[in-house]
Short mmCIF file of C-alpha atoms in Angstrom, two decimals:
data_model
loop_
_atom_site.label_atom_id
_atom_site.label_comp_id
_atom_site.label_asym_id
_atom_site.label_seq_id
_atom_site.Cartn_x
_atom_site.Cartn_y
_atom_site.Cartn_z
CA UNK A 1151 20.42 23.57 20.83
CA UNK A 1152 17.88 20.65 19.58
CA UNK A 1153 15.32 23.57 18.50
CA UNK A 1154 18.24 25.74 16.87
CA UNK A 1155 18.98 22.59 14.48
CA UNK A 1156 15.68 21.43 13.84
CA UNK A 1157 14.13 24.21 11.80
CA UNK A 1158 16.89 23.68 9.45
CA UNK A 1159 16.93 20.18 9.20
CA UNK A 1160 13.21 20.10 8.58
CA UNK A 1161 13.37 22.79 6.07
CA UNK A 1162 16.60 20.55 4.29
CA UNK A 1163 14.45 17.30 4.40
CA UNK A 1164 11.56 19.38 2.44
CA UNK A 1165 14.20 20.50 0.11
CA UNK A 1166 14.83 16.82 -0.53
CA UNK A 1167 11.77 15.09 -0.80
CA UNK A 1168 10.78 17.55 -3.82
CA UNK A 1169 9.91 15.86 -7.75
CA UNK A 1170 10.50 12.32 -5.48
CA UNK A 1171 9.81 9.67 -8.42
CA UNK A 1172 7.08 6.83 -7.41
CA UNK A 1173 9.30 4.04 -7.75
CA UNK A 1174 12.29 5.35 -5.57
CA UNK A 1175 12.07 4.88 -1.87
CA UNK A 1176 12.18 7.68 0.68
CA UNK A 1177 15.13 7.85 2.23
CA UNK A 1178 17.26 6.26 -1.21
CA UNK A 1179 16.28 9.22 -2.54
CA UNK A 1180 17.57 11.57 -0.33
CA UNK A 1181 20.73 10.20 0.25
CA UNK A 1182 21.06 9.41 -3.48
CA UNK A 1183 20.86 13.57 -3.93
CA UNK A 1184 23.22 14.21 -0.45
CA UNK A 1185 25.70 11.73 -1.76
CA UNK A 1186 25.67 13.55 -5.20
CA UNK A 1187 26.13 17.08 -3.56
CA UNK A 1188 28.82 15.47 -1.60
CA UNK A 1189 30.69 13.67 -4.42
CA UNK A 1190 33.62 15.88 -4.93
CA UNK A 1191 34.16 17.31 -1.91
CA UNK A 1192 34.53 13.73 0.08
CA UNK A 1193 34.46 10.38 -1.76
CA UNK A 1194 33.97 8.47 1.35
CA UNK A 1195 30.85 10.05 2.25
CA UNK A 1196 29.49 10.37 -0.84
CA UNK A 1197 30.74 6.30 -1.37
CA UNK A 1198 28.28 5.66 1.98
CA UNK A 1199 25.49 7.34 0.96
CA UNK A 1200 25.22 6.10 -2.58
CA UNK A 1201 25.67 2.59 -1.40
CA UNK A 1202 22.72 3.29 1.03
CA UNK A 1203 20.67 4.29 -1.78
CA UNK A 1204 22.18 1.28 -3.75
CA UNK A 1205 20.37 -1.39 -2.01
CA UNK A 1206 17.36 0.81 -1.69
CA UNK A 1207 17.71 1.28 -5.32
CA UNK A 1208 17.39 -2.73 -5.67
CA UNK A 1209 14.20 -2.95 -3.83
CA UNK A 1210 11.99 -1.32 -6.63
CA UNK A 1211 9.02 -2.62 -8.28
CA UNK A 1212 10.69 -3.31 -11.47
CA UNK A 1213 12.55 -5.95 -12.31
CA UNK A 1214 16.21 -6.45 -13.38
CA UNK A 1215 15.69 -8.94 -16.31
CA UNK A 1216 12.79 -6.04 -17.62
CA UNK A 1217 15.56 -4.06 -18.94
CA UNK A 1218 17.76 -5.08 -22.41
CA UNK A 1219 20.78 -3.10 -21.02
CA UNK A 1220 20.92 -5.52 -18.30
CA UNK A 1221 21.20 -7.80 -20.13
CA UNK A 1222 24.13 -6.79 -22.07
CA UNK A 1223 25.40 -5.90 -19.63
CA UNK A 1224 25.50 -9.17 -17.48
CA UNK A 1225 26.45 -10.75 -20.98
CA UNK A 1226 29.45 -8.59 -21.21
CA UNK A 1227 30.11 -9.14 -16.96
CA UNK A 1228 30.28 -13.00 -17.85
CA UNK A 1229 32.71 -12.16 -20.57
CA UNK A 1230 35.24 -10.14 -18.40
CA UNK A 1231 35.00 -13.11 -16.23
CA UNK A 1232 35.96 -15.94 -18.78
CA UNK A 1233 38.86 -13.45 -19.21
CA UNK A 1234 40.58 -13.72 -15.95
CA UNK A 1235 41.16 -17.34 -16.07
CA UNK A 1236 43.36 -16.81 -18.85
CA UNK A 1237 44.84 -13.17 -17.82
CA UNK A 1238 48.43 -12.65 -17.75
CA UNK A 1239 47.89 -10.15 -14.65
CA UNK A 1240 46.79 -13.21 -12.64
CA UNK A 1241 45.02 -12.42 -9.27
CA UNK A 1242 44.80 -8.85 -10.21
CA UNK A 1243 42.58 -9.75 -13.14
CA UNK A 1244 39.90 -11.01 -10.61
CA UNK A 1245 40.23 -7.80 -8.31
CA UNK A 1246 39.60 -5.91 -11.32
CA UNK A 1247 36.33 -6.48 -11.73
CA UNK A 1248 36.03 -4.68 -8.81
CA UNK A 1249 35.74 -1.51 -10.90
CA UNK A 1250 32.98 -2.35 -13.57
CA UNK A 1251 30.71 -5.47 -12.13
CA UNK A 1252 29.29 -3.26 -9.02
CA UNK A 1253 28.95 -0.53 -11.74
CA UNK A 1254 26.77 -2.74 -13.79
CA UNK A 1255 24.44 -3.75 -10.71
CA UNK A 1256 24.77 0.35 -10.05
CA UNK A 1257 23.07 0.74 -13.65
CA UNK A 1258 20.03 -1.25 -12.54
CA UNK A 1259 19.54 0.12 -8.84
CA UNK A 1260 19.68 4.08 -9.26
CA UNK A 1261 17.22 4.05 -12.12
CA UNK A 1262 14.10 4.74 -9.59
CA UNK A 1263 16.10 7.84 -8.70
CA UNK A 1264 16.52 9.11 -12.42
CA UNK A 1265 12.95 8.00 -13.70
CA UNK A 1266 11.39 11.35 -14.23
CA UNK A 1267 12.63 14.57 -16.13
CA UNK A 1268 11.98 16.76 -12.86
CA UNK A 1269 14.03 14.10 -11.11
CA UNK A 1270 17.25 14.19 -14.00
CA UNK A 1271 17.32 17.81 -13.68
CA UNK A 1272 17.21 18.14 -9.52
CA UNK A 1273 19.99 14.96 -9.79
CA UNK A 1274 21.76 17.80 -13.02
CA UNK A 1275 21.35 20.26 -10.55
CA UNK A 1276 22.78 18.73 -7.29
CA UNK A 1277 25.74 18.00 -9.27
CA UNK A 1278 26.55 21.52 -10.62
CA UNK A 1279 26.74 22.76 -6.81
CA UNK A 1280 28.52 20.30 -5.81
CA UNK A 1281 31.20 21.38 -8.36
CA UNK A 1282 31.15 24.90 -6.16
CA UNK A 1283 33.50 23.62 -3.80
CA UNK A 1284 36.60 22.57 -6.51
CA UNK A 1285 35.58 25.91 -8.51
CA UNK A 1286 36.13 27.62 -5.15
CA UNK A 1287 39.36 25.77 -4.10
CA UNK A 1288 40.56 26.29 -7.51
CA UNK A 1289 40.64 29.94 -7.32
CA UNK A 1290 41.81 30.16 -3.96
CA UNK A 1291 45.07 27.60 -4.67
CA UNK A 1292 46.25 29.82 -7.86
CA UNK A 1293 44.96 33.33 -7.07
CA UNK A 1294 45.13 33.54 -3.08
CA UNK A 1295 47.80 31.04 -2.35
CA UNK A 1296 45.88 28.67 -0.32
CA UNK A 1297 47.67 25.80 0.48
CA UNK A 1298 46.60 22.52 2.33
CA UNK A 1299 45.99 19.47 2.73
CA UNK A 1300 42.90 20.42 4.90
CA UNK A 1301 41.28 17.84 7.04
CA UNK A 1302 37.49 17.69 8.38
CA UNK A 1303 35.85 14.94 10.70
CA UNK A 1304 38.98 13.51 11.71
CA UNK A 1305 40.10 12.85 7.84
CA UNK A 1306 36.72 11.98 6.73
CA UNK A 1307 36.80 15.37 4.37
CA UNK A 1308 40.38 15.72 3.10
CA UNK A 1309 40.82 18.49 0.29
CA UNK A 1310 44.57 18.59 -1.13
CA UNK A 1311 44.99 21.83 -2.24
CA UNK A 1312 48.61 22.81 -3.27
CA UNK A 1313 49.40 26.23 -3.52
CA UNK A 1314 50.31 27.13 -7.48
CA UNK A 1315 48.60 24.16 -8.07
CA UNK A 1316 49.46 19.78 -8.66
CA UNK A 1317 51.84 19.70 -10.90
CA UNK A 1318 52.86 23.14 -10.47
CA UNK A 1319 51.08 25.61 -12.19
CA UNK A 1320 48.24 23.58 -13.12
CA UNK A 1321 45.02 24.07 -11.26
CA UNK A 1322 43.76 20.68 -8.96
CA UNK A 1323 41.95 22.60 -6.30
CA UNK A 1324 40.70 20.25 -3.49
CA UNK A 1325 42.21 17.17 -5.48
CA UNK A 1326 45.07 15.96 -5.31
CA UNK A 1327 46.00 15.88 -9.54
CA UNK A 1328 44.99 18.39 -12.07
CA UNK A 1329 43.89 16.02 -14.56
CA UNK A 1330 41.78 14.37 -11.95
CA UNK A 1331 40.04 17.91 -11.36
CA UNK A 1332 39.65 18.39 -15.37
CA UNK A 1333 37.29 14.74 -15.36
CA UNK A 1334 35.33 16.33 -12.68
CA UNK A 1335 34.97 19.38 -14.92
CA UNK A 1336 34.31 17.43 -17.51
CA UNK A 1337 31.34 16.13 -16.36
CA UNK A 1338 30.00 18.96 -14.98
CA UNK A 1339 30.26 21.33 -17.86
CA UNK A 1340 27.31 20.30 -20.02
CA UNK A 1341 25.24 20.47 -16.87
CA UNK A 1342 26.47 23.99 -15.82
CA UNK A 1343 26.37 24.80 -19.64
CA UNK A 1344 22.49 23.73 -19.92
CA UNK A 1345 21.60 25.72 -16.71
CA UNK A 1346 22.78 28.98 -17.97
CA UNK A 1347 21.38 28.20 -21.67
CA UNK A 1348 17.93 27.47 -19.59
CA UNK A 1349 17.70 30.71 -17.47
CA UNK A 1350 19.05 32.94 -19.81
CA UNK A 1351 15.30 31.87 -21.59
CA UNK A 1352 14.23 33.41 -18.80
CA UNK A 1353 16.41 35.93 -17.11
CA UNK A 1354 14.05 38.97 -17.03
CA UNK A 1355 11.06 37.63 -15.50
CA UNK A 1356 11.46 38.83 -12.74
CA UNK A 1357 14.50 39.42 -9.88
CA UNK A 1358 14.53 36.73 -9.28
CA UNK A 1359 15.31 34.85 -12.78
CA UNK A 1360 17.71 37.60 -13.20
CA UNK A 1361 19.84 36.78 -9.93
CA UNK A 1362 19.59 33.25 -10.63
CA UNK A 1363 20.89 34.03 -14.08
CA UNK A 1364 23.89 36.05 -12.56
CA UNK A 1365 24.79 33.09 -10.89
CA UNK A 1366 24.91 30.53 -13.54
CA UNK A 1367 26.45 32.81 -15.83
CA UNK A 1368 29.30 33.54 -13.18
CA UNK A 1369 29.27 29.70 -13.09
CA UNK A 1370 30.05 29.22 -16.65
CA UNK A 1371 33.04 31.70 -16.92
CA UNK A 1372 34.60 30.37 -13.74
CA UNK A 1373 34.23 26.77 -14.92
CA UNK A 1374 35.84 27.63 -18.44
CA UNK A 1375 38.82 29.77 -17.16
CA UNK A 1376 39.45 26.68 -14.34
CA UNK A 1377 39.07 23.50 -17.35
CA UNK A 1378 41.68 25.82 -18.98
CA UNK A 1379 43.82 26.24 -16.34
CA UNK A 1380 43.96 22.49 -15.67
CA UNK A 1381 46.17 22.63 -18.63
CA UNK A 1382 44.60 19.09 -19.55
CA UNK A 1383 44.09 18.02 -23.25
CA UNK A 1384 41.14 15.93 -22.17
CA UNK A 1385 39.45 18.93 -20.15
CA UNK A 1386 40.12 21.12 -23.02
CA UNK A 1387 38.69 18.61 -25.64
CA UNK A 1388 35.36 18.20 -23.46
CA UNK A 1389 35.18 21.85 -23.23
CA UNK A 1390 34.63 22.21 -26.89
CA UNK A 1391 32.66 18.75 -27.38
CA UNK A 1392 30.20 19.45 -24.94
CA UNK A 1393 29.13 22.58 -26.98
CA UNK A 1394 27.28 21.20 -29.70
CA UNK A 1395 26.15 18.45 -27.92
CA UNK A 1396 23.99 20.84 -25.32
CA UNK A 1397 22.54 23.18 -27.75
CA UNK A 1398 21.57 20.13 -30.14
CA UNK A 1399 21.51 19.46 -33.45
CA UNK A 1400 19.45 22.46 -34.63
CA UNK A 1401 22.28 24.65 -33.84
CA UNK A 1402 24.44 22.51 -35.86
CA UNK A 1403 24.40 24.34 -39.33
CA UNK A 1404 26.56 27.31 -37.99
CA UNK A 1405 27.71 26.19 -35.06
CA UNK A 1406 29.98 23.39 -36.29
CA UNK A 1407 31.51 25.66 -39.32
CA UNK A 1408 32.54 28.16 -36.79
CA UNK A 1409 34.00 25.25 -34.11
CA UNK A 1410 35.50 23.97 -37.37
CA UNK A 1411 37.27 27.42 -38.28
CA UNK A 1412 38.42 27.89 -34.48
CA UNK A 1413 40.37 24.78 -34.51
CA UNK A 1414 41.45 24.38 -37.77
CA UNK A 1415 44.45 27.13 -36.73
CA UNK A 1416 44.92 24.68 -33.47
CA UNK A 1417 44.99 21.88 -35.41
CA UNK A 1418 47.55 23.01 -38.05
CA UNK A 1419 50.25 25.00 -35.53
CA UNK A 1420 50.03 21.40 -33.51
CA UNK A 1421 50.27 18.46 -35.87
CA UNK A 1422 53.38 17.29 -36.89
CA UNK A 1423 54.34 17.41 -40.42
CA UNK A 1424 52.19 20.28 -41.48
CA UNK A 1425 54.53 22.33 -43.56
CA UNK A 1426 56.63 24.80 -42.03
CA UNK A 1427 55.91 27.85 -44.08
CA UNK A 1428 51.99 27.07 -42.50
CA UNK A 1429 52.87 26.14 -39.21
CA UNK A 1430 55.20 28.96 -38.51
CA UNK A 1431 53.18 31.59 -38.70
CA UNK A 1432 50.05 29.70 -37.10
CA UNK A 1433 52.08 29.19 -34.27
CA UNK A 1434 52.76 32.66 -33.72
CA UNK A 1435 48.97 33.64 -33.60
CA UNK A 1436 48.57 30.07 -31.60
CA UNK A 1437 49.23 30.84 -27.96
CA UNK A 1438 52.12 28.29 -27.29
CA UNK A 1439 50.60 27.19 -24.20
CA UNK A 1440 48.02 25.55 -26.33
CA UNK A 1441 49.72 23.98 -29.11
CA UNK A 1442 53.25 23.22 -26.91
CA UNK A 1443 50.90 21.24 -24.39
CA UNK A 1444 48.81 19.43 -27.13
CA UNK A 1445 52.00 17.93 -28.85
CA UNK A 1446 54.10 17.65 -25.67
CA UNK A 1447 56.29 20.13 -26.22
CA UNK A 1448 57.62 21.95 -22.95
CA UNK A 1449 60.25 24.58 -21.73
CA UNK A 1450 62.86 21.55 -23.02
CA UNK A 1451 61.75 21.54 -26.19
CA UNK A 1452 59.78 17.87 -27.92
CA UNK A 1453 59.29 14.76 -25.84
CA UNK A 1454 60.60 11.68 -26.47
CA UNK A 1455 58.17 9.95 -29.00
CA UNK A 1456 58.00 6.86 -26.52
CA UNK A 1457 56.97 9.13 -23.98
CA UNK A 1458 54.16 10.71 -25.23
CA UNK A 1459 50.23 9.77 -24.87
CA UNK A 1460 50.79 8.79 -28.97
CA UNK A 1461 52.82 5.85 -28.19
CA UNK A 1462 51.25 5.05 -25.31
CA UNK A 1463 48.28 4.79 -27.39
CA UNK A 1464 49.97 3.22 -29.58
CA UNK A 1465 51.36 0.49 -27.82
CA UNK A 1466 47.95 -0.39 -26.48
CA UNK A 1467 46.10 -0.97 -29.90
CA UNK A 1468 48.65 -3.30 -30.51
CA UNK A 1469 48.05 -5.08 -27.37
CA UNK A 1470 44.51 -5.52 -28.13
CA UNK A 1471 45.14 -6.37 -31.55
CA UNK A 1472 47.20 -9.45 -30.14
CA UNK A 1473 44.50 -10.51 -27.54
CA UNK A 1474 40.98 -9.07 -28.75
CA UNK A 1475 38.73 -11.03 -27.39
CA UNK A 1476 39.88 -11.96 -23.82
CA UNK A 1477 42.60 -9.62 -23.12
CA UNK A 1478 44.87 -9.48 -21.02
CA UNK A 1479 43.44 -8.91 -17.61
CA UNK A 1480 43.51 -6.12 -15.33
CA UNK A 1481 46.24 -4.12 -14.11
CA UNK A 1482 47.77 -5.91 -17.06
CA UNK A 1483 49.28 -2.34 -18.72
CA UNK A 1484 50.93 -1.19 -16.30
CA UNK A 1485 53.59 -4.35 -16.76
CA UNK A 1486 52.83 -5.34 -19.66
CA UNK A 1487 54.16 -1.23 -21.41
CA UNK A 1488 57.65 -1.15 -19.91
CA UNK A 1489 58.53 -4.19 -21.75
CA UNK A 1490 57.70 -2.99 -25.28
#
């Protein structure tokens, strides 16, 4: 059984240790790729293996005070913290900056890991498969009726797939929200995106080139039609943003006329108080899918004003325009909303 595993293993560890940077430490740098390939599929794994790399991320040659960013960044760190003694949120303020101090350290420690070109694109690259997994639950949950939650290593893997989709007939695959499964989308489009751009450079050099064109073309229509099906305005609005922003600015002079003329149509059948001898008929060529879901309107017709993301919005720029420089802490929102 020990030989049957070990020929793998030892080819894996090869795999890994491939375009290592100088400055990043042997074993941070495999689990820094692992935990990356891991991400989606299970956070606490993936949380264990990047903190591993973490601290030894912090052991490298080069120092923290050698960087600028650090140094904004600790400025703004010491800023967040003169905010909580005077946040309305109280404790929670201070528990808070649980979610962006580590961050900052984070910023510092996985730059051995990210210091070379070859090494971006392997870290690009271990992301995009690890999207395979929610691409594949995603079809399975609307197409095959898969339906979970399904556990692995006593809980340690947990993938809540809901047949017909979370909320119904939106696509979440192995997470447990669709909007949380558009974010991860979201960030792995342009990646996915600039692999197919890359081999399709390429693609008849050989079988090779060709198959692994297949796949990243395959790739790129499954990713679009599953951001769509998330039915989420901010997986929708990444979709198109990330287009330009791959091919780069030397695609610009016809790319952004014809993104322009695509949403124009959108953008007149959605807002409200566009004419209705325009909007009418723009919302008949429109799908109403589209423009229905980006001005809340549902099967029950308009939403409340004070329920949609507008107000919301809304309400929040006028809680930072009362309290701009220290805020209001943390967790603050949340009780803060309900009494506007």
């Amino acid at each position: 059984m020990t030989q049957l595993w070990r020929k793998p293993l030892q080819a894996g560890l090869v795999l890994l240790d491939g375009e290592r940077p100088a400055a990043a430490t042997l074993w941070g740098w495999r689990c820094f790729q692992v935990a990356l390939l891991l991400l989606p599929a299970s956070a606490l794994l993936a949380g264990l293996l990047l903190f591993v790399a973490l601290i030894l991320g912090s052991r490298q040659p080069t120092a923290w005070r050698d960087d600028r960013v650090n140094w904004l960044l600790a400025g703004i760190g010491l800023w967040m913290l003169l905010g909580c003694f005077t946040a309305s949120s109280g404790w929670l303020a201070w528990v808070g900056l649980g979610n962006w101090l580590p961050f900052f350290w984070a910023f510092w420690a996985y730059q051995p890991y990210l210091a070379t070109p070859e090494a971006r694109r392997r870290v690009a690259l271990w992301l995009v498969a690890g999207t395979v997994p929610v691409l594949g639950t995603g079809f399975g949950q609307m197409v095959l009726g898969w339906s979970g939650p399904y556990e692995l290593l006593g809980g340690a893997i947990v993938w809540w797939i809901r047949g017909g989709g979370n909320p119904p007939g939106r696509l979440s695959g192995l997470f447990d929200y669709a909007n949380i499964t558009a974010a991860w989308l979201a960030l792995s489009w342009p990646l996915v995106l600039a692999a197919f751009l890359q081999h399709c450079r390429r693609w008849r050099s050989g079988p090779l080139a060709f198959g692994l064109w297949g796949i990243s073309f395959a790739l790129v229509v499954t990713q679009v039609a599953e951001m769509l099906a998330t039915d989420s305005r901010n997986g929708w609005g990444a979709l198109v943003l990330a287009v330009p922003i791959v091919l780069g600015p030397g695609r610009w002079i016809w790319l952004l006329p014809l993104l322009l003329l695509a949403l124009v149509p959108v953008a007149l059948a959605t807002l409200p108080g566009v004419p209705a001898v325009i909007q009418a008929p723009l919302r008949e060529i429109v799908p109403q899918s589209i423009w229905g879901r980006l001005n809340d309107f549902n099967s029950h017709g308009e939403r409340p004003l004070a329920l949609t993301r507008l107000s919301q919005w809304g309400t929040a720029l006028g809680l930072v325009g009362e309290r701009p420089w220290l805020g209001w802490g943390a967790a603050a929102f949340s009780v803060i909303y309900p009494l506007r």
